[in-house]
PDB file of C-alpha atoms in Angstrom:
ATOM      1  CA  UNK A1342     -34.028 -16.056  21.636  1.00  0.00           C
ATOM      2  CA  UNK A1343     -33.438 -13.444  18.926  1.00  0.00           C
ATOM      3  CA  UNK A1344     -33.456 -14.648  15.344  1.00  0.00           C
ATOM      4  CA  UNK A1345     -29.979 -14.758  13.836  1.00  0.00           C
ATOM      5  CA  UNK A1346     -29.194 -12.617  10.789  1.00  0.00           C
ATOM      6  CA  UNK A1347     -26.102 -14.656   9.972  1.00  0.00           C
ATOM      7  CA  UNK A1348     -26.364 -16.281   6.563  1.00  0.00           C
ATOM      8  CA  UNK A1349     -22.999 -17.990   6.797  1.00  0.00           C
ATOM      9  CA  UNK A1350     -20.306 -18.623   9.364  1.00  0.00           C
ATOM     10  CA  UNK A1351     -17.180 -20.677   8.763  1.00  0.00           C
ATOM     11  CA  UNK A1352     -15.447 -21.168  12.104  1.00  0.00           C
ATOM     12  CA  UNK A1353     -11.850 -22.258  12.720  1.00  0.00           C
ATOM     13  CA  UNK A1354     -11.499 -23.868   9.300  1.00  0.00           C
ATOM     14  CA  UNK A1355      -8.194 -25.670   8.836  1.00  0.00           C
ATOM     15  CA  UNK A1356      -7.102 -27.424   5.653  1.00  0.00           C
ATOM     16  CA  UNK A1357      -3.730 -28.931   4.823  1.00  0.00           C
ATOM     17  CA  UNK A1358      -2.333 -30.490   1.681  1.00  0.00           C
ATOM     18  CA  UNK A1359       1.000 -32.326   1.540  1.00  0.00           C
ATOM     19  CA  UNK A1360       3.551 -29.738   2.610  1.00  0.00           C
ATOM     20  CA  UNK A1361       1.051 -26.850   2.544  1.00  0.00           C
ATOM     21  CA  UNK A1362      -1.097 -25.297   5.263  1.00  0.00           C
ATOM     22  CA  UNK A1363      -3.816 -23.770   3.081  1.00  0.00           C
ATOM     23  CA  UNK A1364      -6.226 -22.574   5.815  1.00  0.00           C
ATOM     24  CA  UNK A1365      -5.131 -22.114   9.416  1.00  0.00           C
ATOM     25  CA  UNK A1366      -8.144 -21.797  11.764  1.00  0.00           C
ATOM     26  CA  UNK A1367      -9.891 -19.300   9.498  1.00  0.00           C
ATOM     27  CA  UNK A1368     -13.160 -17.769  10.693  1.00  0.00           C
ATOM     28  CA  UNK A1369     -15.418 -15.629   8.480  1.00  0.00           C
ATOM     29  CA  UNK A1370     -19.027 -14.542   8.840  1.00  0.00           C
ATOM     30  CA  UNK A1371     -21.484 -12.929   6.457  1.00  0.00           C
ATOM     31  CA  UNK A1372     -24.949 -11.712   7.372  1.00  0.00           C
ATOM     32  CA  UNK A1373     -28.006 -12.005   5.189  1.00  0.00           C
ATOM     33  CA  UNK A1374     -27.904  -9.580   2.292  1.00  0.00           C
ATOM     34  CA  UNK A1375     -24.272  -8.622   2.826  1.00  0.00           C
ATOM     35  CA  UNK A1376     -21.406  -8.791   0.365  1.00  0.00           C
ATOM     36  CA  UNK A1377     -18.090 -10.030   1.709  1.00  0.00           C
ATOM     37  CA  UNK A1378     -14.851  -9.543  -0.235  1.00  0.00           C
ATOM     38  CA  UNK A1379     -11.939 -11.966   0.106  1.00  0.00           C
ATOM     39  CA  UNK A1380      -8.597 -10.472  -0.869  1.00  0.00           C
ATOM     40  CA  UNK A1381      -5.096 -11.913  -0.828  1.00  0.00           C
ATOM     41  CA  UNK A1382      -2.208 -12.947  -3.004  1.00  0.00           C
ATOM     42  CA  UNK A1383      -2.211 -16.158  -5.026  1.00  0.00           C
ATOM     43  CA  UNK A1384      -1.851 -19.124  -2.701  1.00  0.00           C
ATOM     44  CA  UNK A1385      -3.302 -17.361   0.329  1.00  0.00           C
ATOM     45  CA  UNK A1386      -6.072 -19.962   0.601  1.00  0.00           C
ATOM     46  CA  UNK A1387      -9.087 -17.958  -0.594  1.00  0.00           C
ATOM     47  CA  UNK A1388     -10.332 -20.415  -3.190  1.00  0.00           C
ATOM     48  CA  UNK A1389      -9.545 -23.381  -0.956  1.00  0.00           C
ATOM     49  CA  UNK A1390     -11.764 -21.892   1.742  1.00  0.00           C
ATOM     50  CA  UNK A1391     -14.650 -21.429  -0.708  1.00  0.00           C
ATOM     51  CA  UNK A1392     -14.123 -24.910  -2.167  1.00  0.00           C
ATOM     52  CA  UNK A1393     -14.592 -26.267   1.350  1.00  0.00           C
ATOM     53  CA  UNK A1394     -17.851 -24.338   1.622  1.00  0.00           C
ATOM     54  CA  UNK A1395     -18.975 -25.783  -1.717  1.00  0.00           C
ATOM     55  CA  UNK A1396     -18.163 -29.342  -0.707  1.00  0.00           C
ATOM     56  CA  UNK A1397     -15.215 -29.861  -3.051  1.00  0.00           C
ATOM     57  CA  UNK A1398     -12.761 -30.344  -0.153  1.00  0.00           C
ATOM     58  CA  UNK A1399     -13.446 -31.611   3.360  1.00  0.00           C
ATOM     59  CA  UNK A1400     -11.998 -29.437   6.134  1.00  0.00           C
ATOM     60  CA  UNK A1401      -9.480 -31.025   8.496  1.00  0.00           C
ATOM     61  CA  UNK A1402     -10.985 -28.992  11.343  1.00  0.00           C
ATOM     62  CA  UNK A1403     -13.734 -26.442  11.805  1.00  0.00           C
ATOM     63  CA  UNK A1404     -17.463 -25.945  11.461  1.00  0.00           C
ATOM     64  CA  UNK A1405     -19.828 -24.428   8.906  1.00  0.00           C
ATOM     65  CA  UNK A1406     -23.104 -22.761   9.886  1.00  0.00           C
ATOM     66  CA  UNK A1407     -25.897 -21.787   7.483  1.00  0.00           C
ATOM     67  CA  UNK A1408     -28.615 -19.538   8.936  1.00  0.00           C
ATOM     68  CA  UNK A1409     -27.192 -20.286  12.374  1.00  0.00           C
ATOM     69  CA  UNK A1410     -27.455 -24.070  11.988  1.00  0.00           C
ATOM     70  CA  UNK A1411     -24.371 -26.267  11.750  1.00  0.00           C
ATOM     71  CA  UNK A1412     -24.195 -28.228   8.495  1.00  0.00           C
ATOM     72  CA  UNK A1413     -21.888 -30.860   7.035  1.00  0.00           C
ATOM     73  CA  UNK A1414     -21.280 -30.375   3.323  1.00  0.00           C
ATOM     74  CA  UNK A1415     -19.599 -33.284   1.563  1.00  0.00           C
ATOM     75  CA  UNK A1416     -20.364 -32.496  -2.080  1.00  0.00           C
ATOM     76  CA  UNK A1417     -21.524 -29.669  -4.369  1.00  0.00           C
ATOM     77  CA  UNK A1418     -25.002 -31.232  -4.471  1.00  0.00           C
ATOM     78  CA  UNK A1419     -25.221 -30.915  -0.676  1.00  0.00           C
ATOM     79  CA  UNK A1420     -24.000 -27.314  -0.932  1.00  0.00           C
ATOM     80  CA  UNK A1421     -26.759 -26.568  -3.443  1.00  0.00           C
ATOM     81  CA  UNK A1422     -29.322 -28.213  -1.147  1.00  0.00           C
ATOM     82  CA  UNK A1423     -28.154 -25.805   1.570  1.00  0.00           C
ATOM     83  CA  UNK A1424     -28.665 -22.801  -0.714  1.00  0.00           C
ATOM     84  CA  UNK A1425     -25.030 -22.262  -1.706  1.00  0.00           C
ATOM     85  CA  UNK A1426     -24.082 -21.526  -5.305  1.00  0.00           C
ATOM     86  CA  UNK A1427     -20.532 -21.100  -6.578  1.00  0.00           C
ATOM     87  CA  UNK A1428     -19.244 -19.557  -9.778  1.00  0.00           C
ATOM     88  CA  UNK A1429     -15.712 -20.820 -10.317  1.00  0.00           C
ATOM     89  CA  UNK A1430     -12.921 -18.888 -11.998  1.00  0.00           C
ATOM     90  CA  UNK A1431     -12.469 -21.848 -14.353  1.00  0.00           C
ATOM     91  CA  UNK A1432     -15.949 -22.649 -15.564  1.00  0.00           C
ATOM     92  CA  UNK A1433     -17.593 -25.992 -14.760  1.00  0.00           C
ATOM     93  CA  UNK A1434     -19.611 -26.174 -17.969  1.00  0.00           C
ATOM     94  CA  UNK A1435     -19.780 -28.997 -20.517  1.00  0.00           C
ATOM     95  CA  UNK A1436     -18.838 -27.353 -23.806  1.00  0.00           C
ATOM     96  CA  UNK A1437     -20.708 -29.774 -26.055  1.00  0.00           C
ATOM     97  CA  UNK A1438     -24.027 -29.380 -24.220  1.00  0.00           C
ATOM     98  CA  UNK A1439     -26.426 -26.487 -24.716  1.00  0.00           C
ATOM     99  CA  UNK A1440     -26.827 -23.726 -22.167  1.00  0.00           C
ATOM    100  CA  UNK A1441     -30.085 -25.101 -20.790  1.00  0.00           C
ATOM    101  CA  UNK A1442     -28.676 -28.636 -20.618  1.00  0.00           C
ATOM    102  CA  UNK A1443     -25.800 -27.290 -18.524  1.00  0.00           C
ATOM    103  CA  UNK A1444     -28.190 -25.389 -16.279  1.00  0.00           C
ATOM    104  CA  UNK A1445     -30.228 -28.464 -15.354  1.00  0.00           C
ATOM    105  CA  UNK A1446     -27.332 -30.940 -15.400  1.00  0.00           C
ATOM    106  CA  UNK A1447     -27.275 -32.920 -12.163  1.00  0.00           C
ATOM    107  CA  UNK A1448     -30.647 -31.686 -10.927  1.00  0.00           C
ATOM    108  CA  UNK A1449     -32.978 -34.421  -9.613  1.00  0.00           C
ATOM    109  CA  UNK A1450     -35.847 -35.537 -11.820  1.00  0.00           C
ATOM    110  CA  UNK A1451     -38.409 -38.331 -11.700  1.00  0.00           C
ATOM    111  CA  UNK A1452     -39.061 -38.272 -15.444  1.00  0.00           C
ATOM    112  CA  UNK A1453     -37.813 -40.998 -17.762  1.00  0.00           C
ATOM    113  CA  UNK A1454     -37.687 -38.538 -20.682  1.00  0.00           C
ATOM    114  CA  UNK A1455     -36.256 -35.105 -19.992  1.00  0.00           C
ATOM    115  CA  UNK A1456     -38.606 -32.232 -20.833  1.00  0.00           C
ATOM    116  CA  UNK A1457     -36.556 -29.082 -21.407  1.00  0.00           C
ATOM    117  CA  UNK A1458     -39.522 -26.786 -22.112  1.00  0.00           C
ATOM    118  CA  UNK A1459     -40.284 -25.761 -18.476  1.00  0.00           C
ATOM    119  CA  UNK A1460     -36.579 -25.297 -17.730  1.00  0.00           C
ATOM    120  CA  UNK A1461     -36.127 -23.217 -20.878  1.00  0.00           C
ATOM    121  CA  UNK A1462     -39.051 -20.985 -19.911  1.00  0.00           C
ATOM    122  CA  UNK A1463     -37.738 -20.442 -16.378  1.00  0.00           C
ATOM    123  CA  UNK A1464     -34.264 -19.682 -17.720  1.00  0.00           C
ATOM    124  CA  UNK A1465     -35.593 -17.135 -20.217  1.00  0.00           C
ATOM    125  CA  UNK A1466     -37.476 -15.372 -17.421  1.00  0.00           C
ATOM    126  CA  UNK A1467     -34.236 -15.124 -15.432  1.00  0.00           C
ATOM    127  CA  UNK A1468     -32.456 -13.696 -18.473  1.00  0.00           C
ATOM    128  CA  UNK A1469     -35.182 -11.102 -18.929  1.00  0.00           C
ATOM    129  CA  UNK A1470     -35.295 -10.270 -15.229  1.00  0.00           C
ATOM    130  CA  UNK A1471     -31.554  -9.614 -14.975  1.00  0.00           C
ATOM    131  CA  UNK A1472     -31.007  -8.407 -18.560  1.00  0.00           C
ATOM    132  CA  UNK A1473     -28.415 -11.064 -19.309  1.00  0.00           C
ATOM    133  CA  UNK A1474     -29.470 -12.373 -22.682  1.00  0.00           C
ATOM    134  CA  UNK A1475     -28.158 -15.842 -23.458  1.00  0.00           C
ATOM    135  CA  UNK A1476     -29.740 -18.264 -25.948  1.00  0.00           C
ATOM    136  CA  UNK A1477     -30.639 -21.371 -23.910  1.00  0.00           C
ATOM    137  CA  UNK A1478     -30.311 -23.622 -26.974  1.00  0.00           C
ATOM    138  CA  UNK A1479     -26.799 -22.560 -27.984  1.00  0.00           C
ATOM    139  CA  UNK A1480     -23.970 -24.991 -27.329  1.00  0.00           C
ATOM    140  CA  UNK A1481     -21.668 -23.561 -24.687  1.00  0.00           C
ATOM    141  CA  UNK A1482     -18.515 -23.756 -26.814  1.00  0.00           C
ATOM    142  CA  UNK A1483     -20.074 -21.257 -29.242  1.00  0.00           C
ATOM    143  CA  UNK A1484     -20.478 -18.563 -26.564  1.00  0.00           C
ATOM    144  CA  UNK A1485     -17.928 -15.838 -25.787  1.00  0.00           C
ATOM    145  CA  UNK A1486     -16.108 -16.345 -22.493  1.00  0.00           C
ATOM    146  CA  UNK A1487     -18.038 -13.554 -20.808  1.00  0.00           C
ATOM    147  CA  UNK A1488     -21.394 -15.115 -21.679  1.00  0.00           C
ATOM    148  CA  UNK A1489     -20.192 -18.459 -20.371  1.00  0.00           C
ATOM    149  CA  UNK A1490     -19.624 -16.697 -17.048  1.00  0.00           C
ATOM    150  CA  UNK A1491     -23.174 -15.369 -17.214  1.00  0.00           C
ATOM    151  CA  UNK A1492     -24.399 -18.940 -17.702  1.00  0.00           C
ATOM    152  CA  UNK A1493     -22.606 -19.955 -14.499  1.00  0.00           C
ATOM    153  CA  UNK A1494     -24.255 -17.110 -12.570  1.00  0.00           C
ATOM    154  CA  UNK A1495     -27.686 -17.780 -14.064  1.00  0.00           C
ATOM    155  CA  UNK A1496     -27.298 -21.489 -13.262  1.00  0.00           C
ATOM    156  CA  UNK A1497     -26.786 -20.639  -9.582  1.00  0.00           C
ATOM    157  CA  UNK A1498     -29.800 -18.301  -9.619  1.00  0.00           C
ATOM    158  CA  UNK A1499     -31.888 -20.954 -11.412  1.00  0.00           C
ATOM    159  CA  UNK A1500     -31.190 -23.282  -8.482  1.00  0.00           C
ATOM    160  CA  UNK A1501     -32.454 -20.653  -6.017  1.00  0.00           C
ATOM    161  CA  UNK A1502     -29.188 -20.138  -4.175  1.00  0.00           C
ATOM    162  CA  UNK A1503     -29.231 -17.929  -1.077  1.00  0.00           C
ATOM    163  CA  UNK A1504     -25.464 -17.529  -0.750  1.00  0.00           C
ATOM    164  CA  UNK A1505     -23.544 -16.880  -3.971  1.00  0.00           C
ATOM    165  CA  UNK A1506     -19.766 -17.372  -4.121  1.00  0.00           C
ATOM    166  CA  UNK A1507     -17.892 -15.825  -7.054  1.00  0.00           C
ATOM    167  CA  UNK A1508     -14.219 -16.506  -7.754  1.00  0.00           C
ATOM    168  CA  UNK A1509     -12.751 -13.687  -9.893  1.00  0.00           C
ATOM    169  CA  UNK A1510     -16.136 -13.068 -11.557  1.00  0.00           C
ATOM    170  CA  UNK A1511     -14.956 -10.619 -14.252  1.00  0.00           C
ATOM    171  CA  UNK A1512     -11.378 -11.789 -14.823  1.00  0.00           C
ATOM    172  CA  UNK A1513     -12.086 -13.252 -18.266  1.00  0.00           C
ATOM    173  CA  UNK A1514     -14.540 -10.587 -19.447  1.00  0.00           C
ATOM    174  CA  UNK A1515     -14.343  -7.651 -21.783  1.00  0.00           C
ATOM    175  CA  UNK A1516     -15.376  -4.172 -20.685  1.00  0.00           C
ATOM    176  CA  UNK A1517     -19.051  -4.454 -21.722  1.00  0.00           C
ATOM    177  CA  UNK A1518     -19.571  -7.894 -20.209  1.00  0.00           C
ATOM    178  CA  UNK A1519     -17.755  -6.855 -17.026  1.00  0.00           C
ATOM    179  CA  UNK A1520     -19.985  -3.783 -16.723  1.00  0.00           C
ATOM    180  CA  UNK A1521     -23.129  -5.930 -17.152  1.00  0.00           C
ATOM    181  CA  UNK A1522     -21.905  -8.450 -14.578  1.00  0.00           C
ATOM    182  CA  UNK A1523     -21.100  -5.777 -12.008  1.00  0.00           C
ATOM    183  CA  UNK A1524     -24.561  -4.321 -12.555  1.00  0.00           C
ATOM    184  CA  UNK A1525     -26.058  -7.756 -11.896  1.00  0.00           C
ATOM    185  CA  UNK A1526     -24.058  -8.262  -8.691  1.00  0.00           C
ATOM    186  CA  UNK A1527     -25.156  -4.852  -7.432  1.00  0.00           C
ATOM    187  CA  UNK A1528     -28.776  -5.682  -8.222  1.00  0.00           C
ATOM    188  CA  UNK A1529     -28.462  -9.007  -6.397  1.00  0.00           C
ATOM    189  CA  UNK A1530     -27.011  -7.134  -3.424  1.00  0.00           C
ATOM    190  CA  UNK A1531     -29.917  -4.684  -3.467  1.00  0.00           C
ATOM    191  CA  UNK A1532     -32.350  -7.630  -3.543  1.00  0.00           C
ATOM    192  CA  UNK A1533     -30.758  -9.126  -0.441  1.00  0.00           C
ATOM    193  CA  UNK A1534     -28.581 -11.840  -1.984  1.00  0.00           C
ATOM    194  CA  UNK A1535     -25.641 -12.767   0.250  1.00  0.00           C
ATOM    195  CA  UNK A1536     -22.437 -12.813  -1.791  1.00  0.00           C
ATOM    196  CA  UNK A1537     -18.798 -13.752  -1.186  1.00  0.00           C
ATOM    197  CA  UNK A1538     -16.447 -12.430  -3.845  1.00  0.00           C
ATOM    198  CA  UNK A1539     -12.833 -13.396  -4.446  1.00  0.00           C
ATOM    199  CA  UNK A1540     -11.163 -10.759  -6.597  1.00  0.00           C
ATOM    200  CA  UNK A1541      -7.890  -9.037  -7.361  1.00  0.00           C
ATOM    201  CA  UNK A1542      -9.802  -6.010  -8.663  1.00  0.00           C
ATOM    202  CA  UNK A1543      -9.755  -3.692  -5.641  1.00  0.00           C
ATOM    203  CA  UNK A1544     -12.070  -1.151  -7.233  1.00  0.00           C
ATOM    204  CA  UNK A1545     -14.763  -3.783  -7.785  1.00  0.00           C
ATOM    205  CA  UNK A1546     -14.456  -5.170  -4.264  1.00  0.00           C
ATOM    206  CA  UNK A1547     -14.570  -1.765  -2.598  1.00  0.00           C
ATOM    207  CA  UNK A1548     -17.539  -0.839  -4.796  1.00  0.00           C
ATOM    208  CA  UNK A1549     -19.520  -3.946  -3.829  1.00  0.00           C
ATOM    209  CA  UNK A1550     -18.451  -5.255  -0.438  1.00  0.00           C
ATOM    210  CA  UNK A1551     -19.828  -4.450   2.998  1.00  0.00           C
ATOM    211  CA  UNK A1552     -16.814  -6.126   4.626  1.00  0.00           C
ATOM    212  CA  UNK A1553     -13.383  -7.142   3.365  1.00  0.00           C
ATOM    213  CA  UNK A1554     -11.260  -9.969   4.712  1.00  0.00           C
ATOM    214  CA  UNK A1555      -7.592 -10.081   3.745  1.00  0.00           C
ATOM    215  CA  UNK A1556      -5.973 -13.504   3.685  1.00  0.00           C
ATOM    216  CA  UNK A1557      -2.273 -14.221   3.873  1.00  0.00           C
ATOM    217  CA  UNK A1558      -0.588 -17.595   4.232  1.00  0.00           C
ATOM    218  CA  UNK A1559      -3.869 -19.284   5.090  1.00  0.00           C
ATOM    219  CA  UNK A1560      -4.919 -16.815   7.781  1.00  0.00           C
ATOM    220  CA  UNK A1561      -7.341 -13.926   7.980  1.00  0.00           C
ATOM    221  CA  UNK A1562      -5.285 -10.772   8.566  1.00  0.00           C
ATOM    222  CA  UNK A1563      -7.991  -8.114   8.754  1.00  0.00           C
TER     223      UNK A1563
END
């Protein structure tokens, strides 16, 4: 049997909320190393679909496959265990904690006293590798919005994600920060990172994506 190249398949995903059909038997697939763009107007169900993948919502129907194997994802921690990282449009950072404390927050440890030194060193290497320079000991609230987005991306990379989901990754950024972020996403693509990008910026999506899915009223249209 030939080895599958599929990194992710979401098959016949259906999700309803009171009075709203958010996803109606949606099927998407992304191969290893590909970039998939999700387009659609507000309310089309794009973010809902990715929140299901990340374990924030349970699907009413449908299946999720990672590397060809069916998985059940009930929480973000289970998504991370399956190699899925998600960078939300509205950041999930704790403002009063430092960057490095946010990066390791929720990660398992068997130590009674937390030692930040190894985590700080690994984080600095990631910053150097991708040329996104963020002080690991700065409290998050002191960072510009664009750098907070970088922290979210670096946090996913720190946790060795294989599939990276980004919801409007440059919406809150200035020109310089947006340029740096797009350069990072292109480098991740060239290194074989599978990415799913929700964006209203058509130029960015067409520049990055191998395939584009258009969603409307909870369905994939193209």
